[in-house]
Backbone as a ProteinNet text record, in pm:
[ID]
protein_1_A
[PRIMARY]
MVSLVVPGSSERMLTKARTLAADEIVIDLEDAVVAERKPEALQSTVAALGDPFAAARVSVRVNAPGTPWCHHELIALAARPGRLHSVILPKVDGGGDLAFADRLLTGAEGGGKRLALTALIETAQGLANLAEITTASSRLDGLILGYADLSVSLGRSPAGRDDLDRWLAIQDAVLVAARAAGLKAIDGPHLSIDDLEGLAAAARRAAENGFDGKWAIHPAQIEPIRRAFAPTEEQVAHARAVLDALARGAELGGGAVALDGEMLDEPVRLAALRTLQRAGVAA
[TERTIARY]
-321.7	-401.3	-354.4	-447.8	-418.4	-466.3	-374.3	-407.3	-391.2	-500.5	-496.8	-489.5	-390.2	-369.7	-438	-519.1	-586.6	-565.7	-550.7	-529.1	-654.1	-638.2	-751.4	-799.7	-723.5	-761.4	-847.2	-872.8	-948.2	-1084.8	-1188.4	-1325	-1359.3	-1314.8	-1344.7	-1283.5	-1158.4	-1091.9	-1144.1	-1182.8	-1242.9	-1376	-1454.5	-1582.7	-1561.9	-1466.7	-1439.3	-1385.6	-1300.6	-1239.2	-1343.6	-1457.5	-1561.2	-1617	-1598.5	-1655.8	-1553.2	-1424.9	-1320.6	-1301.1	-1265.1	-1256.8	-1118.5	-1050.6	-927.2	-964.5	-869.4	-895.3	-893.5	-813.2	-800.4	-787.7	-856.3	-836.4	-756.2	-645.1	-561.8	-581.2	-646.5	-663.1	-539	-472.8	-342.2	-355	-307.6	-301	-158.2	-62.8	78.2	131.6	200.2	272.3	181.3	57.5	-31.2	-100	-75.1	-146.7	-45.8	-54.3	35.6	0.5	97	82.7	-41.1	-67.1	-178	-315	-321.4	-450.4	-469.4	-376.3	-387.3	-507.1	-535.6	-656.5	-784.3	-794.9	-911.6	-920.3	-804.3	-802.3	-846.7	-808.6	-851.3	-1002.8	-1060.8	-1206.4	-1276.6	-1225.9	-1285.9	-1273.3	-1160.8	-1137.2	-1231	-1244.9	-1335.2	-1477.8	-1517.9	-1652.4	-1667.1	-1564	-1570.4	-1578.2	-1520.8	-1521.5	-1661.4	-1754.1	-1892	-1970.2	-1909.1	-1976.6	-1935.4	-2015.5	-1978.5	-1865.5	-1785.7	-1678.4	-1693.9	-1660.6	-1660.3	-1546.3	-1435.9	-1321.2	-1355.2	-1295.7	-1321.6	-1258.3	-1156.8	-1081.5	-1047.7	-1056.9	-1020.5	-919.7	-808.4	-704.9	-672.3	-607.6	-566	-418.9	-340.9	-201.9	-197.9	-162.8	-149.6	-10.3	15.7	149.3	239.2	367.6	465	466.5	498.7	519	623.3	597.4	688.4	650.2	551.7	501.9	390.1	352.7	247	107.8	91.9	-42	-73.8	27.2	6	-91.3	-69.8	-153.5	-297.4	-316.6	-453.3	-525.4	-454.2	-514.9	-550.8	-461.2	-488.4	-611.3	-621.8	-735.5	-865.1	-862.5	-984.3	-1031.2	-937.9	-975.4	-1026.5	-964.9	-1010.9	-1148.1	-1176.3	-1304.7	-1418.9	-1392.6	-1497.9	-1441	-1420.5	-1352.1	-1434.5	-1566.6	-1648.9	-1601.1	-1572.2	-1528.3	-1379.7	-1310.5	-1165.2	-1127	-1031	-977.4	-840.3	-752.5	-613.6	-562.8	-480.6	-405.2	-263.8	-220	-86	6.4	108.2	202.5	328.6	359	475.6	605	715.8	849.8	868.9	830.1	846.5	994.5	1057.3	1200.5	1228.3	1132.3	1153	1023.5	1033.4	914.6	845.8	920.7	862.5	756.8	774	673.8	540.1	545.1	421.7	360.9	446.3	395.4	322.4	377.2	312.1	174.8	167.4	39.8	-59.8	-10.8	-97	-161	-80.8	-133.8	-235.5	-205.5	-295.3	-428.3	-422	-545.3	-626.5	-559	-629.3	-706.8	-643.4	-710.6	-826.2	-809.1	-912.6	-1028	-1002.4	-1108.7	-1213.5	-1172.3	-1267.2	-1347	-1283.9	-1354.2	-1433.7	-1425.6	-1498	-1418.9	-1437.2	-1372.5	-1220.8	-1157.1	-1010.8	-949	-871.1	-809.4	-677	-648	-517.3	-416	-288	-178.3	-97.5	-53.2	36.8	157.4	276.4	399.1	462.2	489.9	563	712.7	786	931.4	995.3	1041.4	1095.1	1211	1278	1400.2	1504.4	1631.3	1738.2	1720.9	1676.1	1652.2	1544.3	1439.7	1333	1382.5	1463.6	1521.7	1606.3	1686.2	1775.5	1699.2	1578	1500.9	1378.1	1382.7	1264.9	1217.8	1310	1270.1	1198.7	1247.4	1184.2	1046.9	1036	910.5	801	834.5	731.7	676.4	739.6	690.9	645	632.1	605.8	459.1	367.2	224.4	143.1	47.5	-42.1	-138.4	-145.9	-230.6	-167.5	-37.4	33.8	-12.9	-54.1	-101	-20.8	76.9	154.6	266.3	359.5	468.6	454.7	481.5	481	620.2	675.3	806.2	787.3	839	823.8	951.3	949.7	1071.8	1120	1029.6	1072.4	1150.6	1091.2	1160.2	1279.9	1269.7	1382.6	1501.2	1475.5	1584.3	1660.7	1585.5	1648.4	1726.2	1665	1730.7	1861.1	1862.3	1981.5	2081.1	2040.3	2129	2136.9	2033.8	2035.8	2003	2063.6	2034.2	1902	1844.8	1722.1	1739.7	1857.3	1882.3	1883.4	1943.6	1945.3	1807	1726	1588.4	1507	1529.2	1446.5	1498.1	1612.2	1670	1615.4	1527.3	1463.7	1565.2	1671.8	1766.8	1833.8	1848.5	1913.9	1828	1698.9	1607.7	1585.9	1643.7	1612.5	1645.1	1761.7	1800.8	1706.4	1664.6	1575.1	1435	1389	1259.8	1260.4	1367.7	1377.3	1378.9	1448.4	1455.3	1316.9	1241.5	1106.5	1015	1026	941.7	969.8	1096.9	1132.1	1082.2	1100.4	1054.4	903.1	830.9	684.9	642.2	698.8	659.4	693.2	807.8	847.7	750.4	686.6	591.6	446.4	423.3	286.3	212.9	283.9	224.7	218.5	133	131	255	300	409.3	358.1	358	303.2	415.1	425.1	525.4	477	569.1	534.7	504.1	467.5	418.3	529	490.6	572.4	540.8	640.9	614.9	583.2	608.6	578.8	443.5	343.3	208.8	195.4	290.8	284.8	358.3	430.3	513.1	442.9	338.7	262.4	342.6	433.8	518	612.9	674.3	761.7	684.5	563.1	477.1	448.3	412.2	379	499.1	618.4	739	765.4	750.1	773	670	544.8	439.7	459.3	498.1	523.4	634.8	741.6	852.8	812.5	737.6	691.1	604.5	516	429.4	510.2	604.2	686.4	775.1	818.4	904.1	826.4	692.2	612.9	533.7	538.9	461.3	312.1	233.2	88.4	14.8	80.2	13.6	107.2	53.7	133.6	45.3	104.7	32.8	20.7	-91.8	-112.9	-134.9	-88	-106.3	-194	-249.9	-342	-433.8	-562.2	-654.2	-607.1	-529.5	-480.4	-384.4	-330.6	-236.7	-306.7	-435.9	-505.8	-500.6	-541.8	-552.9	-418.1	-312.4	-182.3	-133.8	-158	-117	-203.5	-332.5	-421.6	-381.5	-351	-309.6	-180.5	-88	40.2	25.1	-68.4	-84.2	-188.2	-265.6	-368.2	-305.2	-325.9	-273.7	-336.1	-260.8	-313.9	-410.6	-487	-578.1	-501.3	-382.1	-300.6	-254.4	-217	-173.1	-287.9	-407.7	-524	-557	-553.2	-582.9	-480.6	-354.1	-251.5	-273.3	-309.9	-334.3	-449	-555	-667.8	-624.6	-542.6	-496.4	-411	-328.4	-246.2	-334.5	-434.7	-522	-604.8	-648.4	-725.3	-638.9	-514.2	-424.1	-395.1	-373.8	-347.4	-470.6	-589.9	-712.4	-730.3	-702.5	-713.3	-611.7	-491.4	-390	-430.7	-494.3	-540.1	-649	-737.1	-844.2	-789	-673.9	-612.5	-519.3	-519.5	-440.5	-310.9	-292.5	-171.5	-55.6	64.7	182.9	220.2	324	374.6	274	260.7	169.9	249.4	229.4	299.5	198.4	236	153.6	247.1	231.1	315.3	463.8	499.9	639.4	690.4	605.5	644.9	588.3	675.9	628.9	558	440.9	359.6	374.5	406.8	420.6	349.2	367.5	294.8	325.9	453.5	478.8	407.5	400.9	330.9	181.3	124.9	-16.5	-45.1	41.9	21.6	34.3	127.9	142.7	18	-40.5	-163.6	-278	-288.5	-393.8	-375.2	-250.9	-224.4	-260.1	-232.1	-267.8	-418.5	-495.5	-641.4	-692.5	-629.2	-669.9	-646.6	-531.3	-501.9	-597.3	-643.8	-738.7	-879.4	-903.9	-1036.4	-1134.6	-1083	-1172	-1158.2	-1260.3	-1260.7	-1168.2	-1107.5	-1019	-1101.2
-627.7	-557.2	-598.7	-636.7	-673.3	-560.8	-504.1	-395.9	-447.9	-457.9	-509.1	-393.2	-397.6	-292	-330.7	-238.7	-263	-141.4	-162.4	-49.6	34.2	164.9	254.3	258.6	200	203	84.1	-10.8	-131.2	-128.2	-103.2	-103.9	-241.8	-346.6	-481.8	-508.4	-470.1	-496.9	-405.7	-282.8	-195	-251.3	-305.3	-365	-485.3	-571.3	-688.2	-648	-544.4	-501.8	-458.4	-408.7	-364.2	-478.8	-603.7	-718.7	-797.7	-765.9	-848.2	-815.5	-917.7	-904.9	-864.6	-777.7	-718.8	-614	-583	-478.2	-340.2	-326.7	-199.5	-226.9	-148.2	-148.6	-24	-45.2	65.2	76	181.2	205.6	278.1	219.6	268.5	352.6	475.6	563.3	577.5	513.7	533.4	419.5	322.5	220.6	133.2	111.9	20.3	85.6	214.2	287	354.2	324.3	387.6	535.6	614.9	760.8	808.5	749.8	798.8	767.9	677.6	642.4	702.7	781.4	835.1	929	1020.5	1103.3	1020.9	919.4	831	752.2	705.9	628.6	714.9	841	930.6	946.9	965.4	979.4	852.6	735.3	609.4	591.7	635.1	620.9	709.9	835.3	926.9	872.5	817.9	760.1	639.3	553.8	432.9	466	577.5	614.7	648.8	669	692.5	566.2	448.3	320.4	253.3	160.5	88.1	-11.7	-37.4	-136.6	-227.9	-356	-448.2	-415.4	-364.1	-329.5	-214	-216.2	-110.5	21.3	14.7	135.4	134.4	250	266	379.4	352.1	453	461.6	570.4	587.5	625.7	551.3	591.6	683.1	807.7	904.6	893.3	973.4	979.2	1067	1051.7	1115.9	1267.1	1342.2	1487	1514.7	1618.7	1652.3	1592.8	1501.3	1448.3	1538.8	1524.3	1610.8	1581.5	1473.3	1429.1	1450.6	1459.2	1454	1561.1	1687.8	1794	1783.8	1741.7	1722.9	1614.2	1505.6	1394.2	1435.1	1504.9	1548.2	1638.7	1732.1	1824.7	1750.3	1659	1585.6	1495.7	1429.8	1339.5	1417.2	1531.3	1611.4	1671.2	1703.8	1765.5	1665.4	1538.2	1435.2	1309.2	1311.7	1200.3	1072.3	1083.4	963.4	874	746.9	649.6	662.7	755.5	765.4	801.3	725.2	753.7	818.2	762.9	808.6	821.9	924.1	939	887.5	792.7	736	809.5	871.6	951.1	868.8	837.9	753.8	835.2	760.9	818.9	946.1	939.3	1054	1065.3	1174.7	1195	1272.2	1354.2	1436.3	1500.6	1580.2	1643.8	1737.8	1796	1889.4	1826.6	1699.5	1631.1	1621.5	1586.8	1577.2	1714.8	1814	1949.5	2000.5	1970.4	2008	1945	1813.7	1743.7	1792.8	1817.9	1866.3	1999.5	2093.3	2226.2	2215.9	2134	2121.1	2058.5	1956.1	1894.2	1992.6	2069.6	2166.8	2266.7	2315.6	2411.2	2350.8	2224.6	2161.7	2108.2	2073.9	2019.5	2124.5	2248.3	2355.3	2337.6	2284.5	2264.2	2136.1	2051.9	1925.3	1814.1	1692.5	1574.7	1588.7	1563.8	1573.3	1436.6	1428	1302.4	1281.1	1156.6	1120.4	1107.9	1112.7	1088.4	969.3	885.6	774.8	786.1	771.7	793.1	660.6	647.5	532.5	563.3	481.3	498.2	404.3	459.1	376.7	442.7	536.3	596.1	605.2	612.3	628.6	759	865.6	993.3	979.8	907.2	887.1	814.3	712	639.9	733.1	814.8	904.3	1012.7	1044	1155	1108.2	988.1	934	1023.2	1073.9	1156.9	1283.3	1342.3	1462.8	1431.2	1316.1	1276.7	1254.6	1188.8	1151.7	1270.6	1385.8	1504.5	1615.1	1584.4	1688.7	1726.5	1638.4	1667.1	1598.4	1671.2	1611.5	1512.4	1509.7	1413.7	1274.4	1266.4	1141.6	1034.7	918.5	811.3	682.7	678.9	556.2	566.7	470.2	454.1	317.9	312.5	186.7	167.7	48.8	17.4	-40.3	30.8	-12.3	-74.3	-204	-277.1	-256.7	-254.5	-253.5	-127.3	-10.3	114.6	137.7	95.3	113.7	28	-91	-173.7	-101.1	-36.9	38.6	156.7	229.4	345.8	308.4	190.9	146.7	74.7	40.5	-30.6	-179.2	-237.4	-379.5	-462.9	-579.6	-674.2	-743.1	-811.7	-887.7	-988.8	-1052.7	-1147.7	-1076.5	-958.3	-881.1	-834.8	-799.7	-756	-868.1	-990	-1102.6	-1171.5	-1129.8	-1190.2	-1118.1	-1185.3	-1121.4	-1068.4	-1143.3	-1103.9	-970.2	-937.4	-811.3	-689.8	-712.3	-600.8	-574.3	-656.9	-647	-509.8	-455.6	-325.3	-215.1	-223.3	-120.9	-137	-261	-282.9	-222.6	-247.5	-194.8	-42	18.6	165.4	225.8	168.3	218.2	193.6	76.8	43.2	135.1	157.9	244.6	386.8	437.7	573	583.9	482.3	484.3	479.4	388.6	374.1	499.6	559.4	679.3	793.9	794.7	901.2	859.6	738.8	692.7	659.2	609.2	580	430.2	389.6	251.6	224.3	98	53.8	-62.1	-43.7	-143	-194.8	-326.7	-389.1	-390.7	-369	-365.1	-502.7	-509.9	-635.3	-735	-862.1	-969.9	-973.7	-954.5	-922.1	-1041.6	-1163.7	-1282.8	-1339.2	-1328	-1371.1	-1522.9	-1595	-1741.1	-1804.2	-1724.7	-1776.1	-1753.5	-1831.9	-1813.5	-1856.6	-1951.9	-1994.2	-1881.6	-1818.4	-1705.6	-1588.6	-1566.7	-1461.4	-1487.7	-1611.2	-1644.8	-1622	-1658.7	-1638.3	-1489.8	-1409.8	-1265.8	-1201.5	-1245.6	-1189	-1227.7	-1353.5	-1395.7	-1313.5	-1290.7	-1215.3	-1070.9	-1011.5	-874.3	-866.7	-963.7	-965	-985.6	-1079.8	-1107.6	-988.9	-914.3	-798	-679.1	-679.7	-572.6	-488.9	-520.2	-443.4	-465.6	-368.2	-372.7	-440.7	-457.8	-518.9	-527.7	-575.9	-594.8	-574.1	-523.2	-505.6	-637.8	-655.8	-766.8	-709	-781.5	-734.6	-829.8	-931.4	-1025.3	-1080.7	-1103.6	-1156.9	-1285.9	-1367.8	-1493.3	-1470.2	-1351.6	-1321.3	-1276.7	-1250.5	-1194.5	-1289.5	-1413.6	-1506.6	-1542.9	-1569.3	-1596.1	-1479.8	-1357	-1241.5	-1232.2	-1252.7	-1245.6	-1348.8	-1471.1	-1574.6	-1537	-1476.2	-1440.7	-1335.1	-1244.1	-1134.4	-1163.4	-1270.1	-1301.9	-1375.5	-1329.4	-1402.1	-1541	-1636.8	-1770.8	-1771.3	-1879.3	-1892.3	-1889.2	-1949.9	-1950.3	-1810	-1730.8	-1593.4	-1507.9	-1527.7	-1453.1	-1493.1	-1623.1	-1669.7	-1614.2	-1611.5	-1557.9	-1408.7	-1335.7	-1191.7	-1167.3	-1245.4	-1230.8	-1264	-1367.9	-1406.8	-1296.9	-1230.7	-1119.9	-1008.1	-969	-859.4	-897.2	-1022.6	-1068.1	-1064.9	-1110.6	-1112.7	-971.2	-879.5	-740.8	-678.7	-711.9	-658.6	-711.5	-840.3	-896	-831.6	-807.6	-742.8	-603.3	-530.7	-395.3	-399	-499	-511.4	-540	-607.4	-642.7	-534.1	-421	-308.8	-284.4	-345.6	-319.8	-406.4	-362	-441.8	-529.2	-606.7	-690.5	-800.4	-827.5	-931.7	-1025	-1155.3	-1254.4	-1349.4	-1402.9	-1502.4	-1608	-1731	-1841.3	-1808.2	-1743.8	-1712.5	-1585.9	-1517.9	-1394.2	-1273.6	-1178.4	-1055.7	-971	-921.1	-843.4	-694.7	-618.3	-474.4	-404.9	-274.2	-196.6	-241.3	-265	-313.4	-445.2	-535.6	-662.7	-637.3	-544.6	-510.5	-454.2	-363.1	-302.6	-406.5	-499.6	-606.3	-693.5	-720	-799.7	-727.2	-597.2	-519.5	-519.4	-509.8	-509.4	-644.8	-753.2	-886.1	-897.1	-850.7	-857.5	-766.8	-651.7	-562.1	-627.1	-689.6	-758.8	-873.6	-936.7	-1047.3	-999.3	-868.7	-813	-848.4	-868.3	-900.3	-794.9	-783.1	-681.8	-721.4	-621.5	-647.5	-682.7
428.7	328	189.8	105.2	-33.3	-123.6	-202	-294.9	-437.2	-511.4	-648.1	-746.8	-834.8	-933.5	-1064.4	-1118.8	-1246.7	-1337	-1467.3	-1559	-1578	-1573	-1593.6	-1736.6	-1829.8	-1970.9	-2011.8	-1920.1	-1954.8	-1887.5	-1965.3	-1912	-1855.3	-1922.7	-1877.6	-1740	-1722.5	-1595.3	-1484.3	-1518.8	-1419.3	-1371.6	-1464.1	-1427.6	-1336.5	-1371	-1288.6	-1151.1	-1148.4	-1022.8	-920.9	-966.5	-873.5	-790.6	-837.7	-768.7	-688.5	-701.6	-640.9	-493.5	-416.6	-271.1	-223.2	-295.3	-244.1	-138.7	-51.8	47.4	-17.5	-123	-193.8	-342.6	-423.1	-567.7	-603.5	-673.8	-721.5	-872.2	-915.6	-1059.1	-1107.9	-1208.2	-1251.9	-1378.6	-1370.8	-1487.8	-1538.8	-1469.7	-1504.6	-1590.3	-1530.1	-1607	-1692.4	-1649.6	-1721.4	-1841	-1864	-1969.7	-2062.1	-2191.3	-2287.3	-2302.4	-2347.7	-2348.7	-2424	-2539.3	-2621.3	-2561.4	-2463.1	-2404.1	-2264.2	-2217.6	-2082	-2063	-2155.4	-2136.1	-2130.2	-2217.1	-2217.6	-2086.7	-2037.3	-1912.3	-1794.8	-1795.6	-1687.4	-1688.1	-1805.1	-1814.3	-1764	-1804.9	-1761.5	-1610.1	-1555.8	-1411.8	-1332.6	-1373.3	-1303.7	-1307.5	-1421.7	-1431.9	-1339.8	-1334.8	-1252.1	-1103.8	-1062.7	-921.3	-871.1	-961.5	-920.8	-894.2	-922	-905.5	-774.1	-723.3	-601.2	-627.2	-525.2	-528.7	-408.2	-426	-312.4	-216.4	-268.3	-184.4	-91.5	26.9	124.5	82.8	-1.1	-34.6	-183.4	-247.1	-388	-397.3	-466.1	-487.5	-635.7	-675.1	-814	-815.9	-895	-917.5	-1038.7	-1015.3	-1122.9	-1183.5	-1284.7	-1341.6	-1254.8	-1273.3	-1184.5	-1203.2	-1097.4	-1111.6	-1219.9	-1297.4	-1406	-1539.2	-1540.9	-1668.1	-1719.8	-1846.5	-1902	-1847.1	-1770.2	-1731.2	-1582.9	-1499.1	-1354.3	-1305.3	-1342.4	-1286.6	-1337	-1462.4	-1513.3	-1433.8	-1403.8	-1331.1	-1187.9	-1120.3	-983.3	-976.9	-1071.2	-1073	-1100.7	-1198.9	-1234.4	-1120.2	-1052.6	-942.9	-822.3	-793.6	-680	-706.6	-831.5	-864.2	-857.4	-889.6	-886.6	-821.7	-690.3	-625.6	-615.4	-603.4	-591.8	-478.7	-509.2	-409.3	-375.5	-437.8	-421.4	-278.6	-224.5	-91	-100.2	-184.9	-186.6	-329	-350.9	-474.1	-448.3	-530.2	-516.1	-611.6	-554.9	-633.7	-658.3	-785.3	-813.6	-821.1	-808.3	-826.6	-744	-618.6	-528.8	-492.8	-535.5	-510.2	-381.9	-339.6	-221.3	-176.8	-71.4	-16.7	-113.5	-205.5	-301	-389.2	-424.2	-506.8	-433.5	-305.9	-227.4	-201.5	-177	-154.9	-279.1	-396.5	-522.4	-533.3	-510.2	-521.2	-416.7	-295.8	-187.8	-225.4	-274	-310	-423	-521.8	-636	-593.1	-510.2	-460.7	-377.8	-293.8	-209.7	-294.7	-400.5	-486.8	-563.4	-608.5	-690.5	-606.7	-480.8	-396.2	-362.2	-352.8	-327.4	-200.2	-97	28.5	35.6	-67.7	-67.5	-1.7	-50.7	7.1	4.9	118.4	128.2	100.4	-5.6	-45.6	26.6	54.7	110.4	-3.1	33.3	-59.5	-9.1	-102.1	-70.7	-163	-107.4	-184	-225.4	-354.2	-405.3	-400.7	-326.5	-315.6	-417.1	-527.4	-635.7	-709.5	-642.2	-696.7	-587.1	-628.1	-530	-452.7	-522.3	-453.7	-347.2	-379.3	-282.6	-158.8	-178.1	-64.1	21.4	-43	30.8	105.9	61.8	119.6	196.9	251.8	320.7	435.6	514.7	628.5	582.2	474.4	418.3	360.9	294	230.7	334.7	444.1	541.5	618.3	607.6	679.8	584.7	455.9	357.2	344.4	384.3	365.9	474.1	529.4	628.7	564.2	432.5	361.9	355.2	373.3	350.1	448.4	395.2	483.2	468.9	376.9	364	262.4	272.3	177.1	110.7	-18.8	-93.1	-153.6	-137.6	-194.4	-333.4	-435.1	-573.7	-627.2	-650.6	-683.7	-826.9	-924.6	-1064.4	-1098.6	-1073.1	-1105.7	-1015	-889.1	-797.9	-841.2	-894.4	-946.2	-1056.6	-1145.2	-1254.4	-1197.9	-1103.3	-1045	-974.6	-910.2	-838.2	-927.7	-1049.2	-1139.9	-1114.2	-1052.4	-1021.7	-1145	-1152	-1259.7	-1231.6	-1332.2	-1305.2	-1192	-1185.3	-1076.8	-942.1	-937.3	-813.6	-773.3	-872.5	-844.6	-782.7	-828.1	-785.2	-659.4	-608	-487.7	-364.6	-289.5	-174.4	-73.8	-49.8	54	24.1	-103.9	-140.1	-108.2	-80.7	-54.3	94.2	179.7	321.2	379	349	404.7	356.8	230	175.7	234.6	248.9	314.1	454.7	528.7	664.8	665.6	569.4	564.6	542	448.1	419.8	539.2	599.8	714.2	832.7	863.7	976.9	952.2	830	798.5	813.7	767.6	779.2	924.9	1001.4	1141.4	1222.9	1195.3	1269.7	1246.8	1129.1	1096.5	1118	1168.3	1190.2	1062.3	961.4	831.3	805.9	711.4	665.5	580	580.5	494.4	410.2	277.8	185.9	95.6	85.1	0	-144.7	-236	-377.6	-434.2	-562.8	-620.4	-652.2	-651.4	-706.6	-855.1	-939.7	-1079.6	-1168	-1121.2	-1200.9	-1158.1	-1243.8	-1205.7	-1204.9	-1267.3	-1269.4	-1151.5	-1075.9	-966.3	-832.5	-806.9	-682.6	-560.5	-577.5	-465.8	-424.5	-524.9	-495.1	-436.7	-487.3	-432.2	-285.1	-251.8	-113.8	-22.6	-69.3	12	33.6	-71.3	-58.9	32.5	21.2	105.7	251.6	276.9	415.6	478	402.1	459.4	486	394.8	417.5	542.7	559.1	677.4	804.6	801.6	919.5	955.5	854.9	879.4	934.9	920.7	979	880.8	751.7	654.2	675	631.6	651.2	536.9	422.7	309	190.7	79.3	-41.9	-164	-270.3	-396.5	-470.8	-539.7	-631.8	-771.4	-872.4	-1010.3	-1090.9	-1023.2	-1088.5	-980	-1014.5	-912.9	-847.7	-920.5	-863.1	-746.8	-736	-628	-499.4	-505	-388.4	-269.5	-288.6	-175.6	-114.7	-195	-132.1	-46.2	-89.3	-8.4	116.4	101	217	323	279	373.8	445.5	372.6	432.9	541.8	524.3	619.7	727	712.2	811.3	928.8	1052.1	1168.1	1177.9	1231.4	1251.7	1370	1383.1	1496.6	1628.5	1628.4	1749.9	1786.4	1685.4	1712	1765.1	1710.1	1757.6	1900.9	1929.3	2064.9	2164.3	2125	2215	2238.8	2133.9	2149.6	2246.6	2233.8	2326.8	2469.7	2485.6	2618.7	2680.9	2598.3	2647.5	2701.2	2623.3	2665.3	2787.5	2792.5	2908.9	3035.5	3023.6	3139.1	3187.2	3094.6	3133.3	3198.9	3147.8	3207.7	3349.7	3370.6	3505.7	3599.4	3546.8	3628.8	3670.2	3580.5	3613.4	3719.3	3711	3809.8	3949.5	3954.4	4082.4	4135.2	4068.1	4117.8	4046.5	3930.3	3853.1	3898.6	3868.2	3898.4	3781.1	3798.3	3689.9	3656.4	3525.5	3476.9	3386.9	3406.4	3325	3261.8	3145.1	3076.5	3019.6	3065.2	3018.6	3031.6	3140.8	3166.6	3099.7	3022.7	2953.2	3027.3	3060.8	3122.3	3017.4	3054.5	2961.5	2991.7	2887.7	2903.4	2788.2	2776.1	2675.2	2532.5	2494.9	2358.9	2327.5	2426.5	2405.1	2385.1	2461.8	2446.1	2307	2262.7	2130.9	2020	2035.8	1936.6	1932.6	2047.9	2052.8	1983	2006.2	1940.4	1789.1	1745.4	1600.9	1539.7	1610.1	1560.5	1541.2	1640.1	1629.2	1518.3	1501.4	1393.4	1257.9	1240.5	1112.7	1089.1	1198.4	1183	1159.6	1178.7	1157.6	1265.4	1389.4	1501.5	1609.8	1690.7	1795.7	1909.2	1972.8	2086.2	2209.6
[MASK]
+++++++++++++++++++++++++++++++++++++++++++++++++++++++++++++++++++++++++++++++++++++++++++++++++++++++++++++++++++++++++++++++++++++++++++++++++++++++++++++++++++++++++++++++++++++++++++++++++++++++++++++++++++++++++++++++++++++++++++++++++++++++++++++++++++++++++++++++++++++++++++

């Protein structure tokens, strides 16, 4: 899944975003919008949500709990959700942040469209409280790993922030927490828009490690991320062969099934289904 982030304060970029072939458009009211333009950006975002988008999913990143803007944004989005699927809550430190957003959305929705919540993990507190966060709201549908703010929270240098290997343990922690709770795990953005080679390497590793997608911060990043997460033709063919072999085995009365010397069991079947799902083809 490719999630493209666009500033809610730019009418031009919002208009362009409606036509782009990302899987998700994330309209940003937080880092991409200066304080004095946040009320204007919220109005533009609510208006834009009434328009069609090429992307299958539209989300909005609001400002963090405890800021002067968060509760106004949650109420406005819940009252006129339009195409909105999920509210992305940044700097989630613990379950209380999600519980706050959940209650506010419930009151503002008034029995209308129920919005999902997605939690941005970008503080040391958030990392330490992953288990609490993943069980705090029935609205929660995913975790996103945010590198820039988390680097600051952890005290990492720019070199440490940009070293992929230093993030492996944290990537695994977020991924395990998401999987244990049945949630999506999304990798955060590659911050250098001119470094497409580095972006491709980061996206490949996220995909190989098991993440469901990655954020993009420029349209040029969409295709490299899509390629990294798209299964190859060989992987799709193998997944189909696995399912076919298991189906034939079931027709013959069950028992052990092998394919090319590999014993096929339930985890292998589930992996095959996930490969086909990522490829966007029917099982």
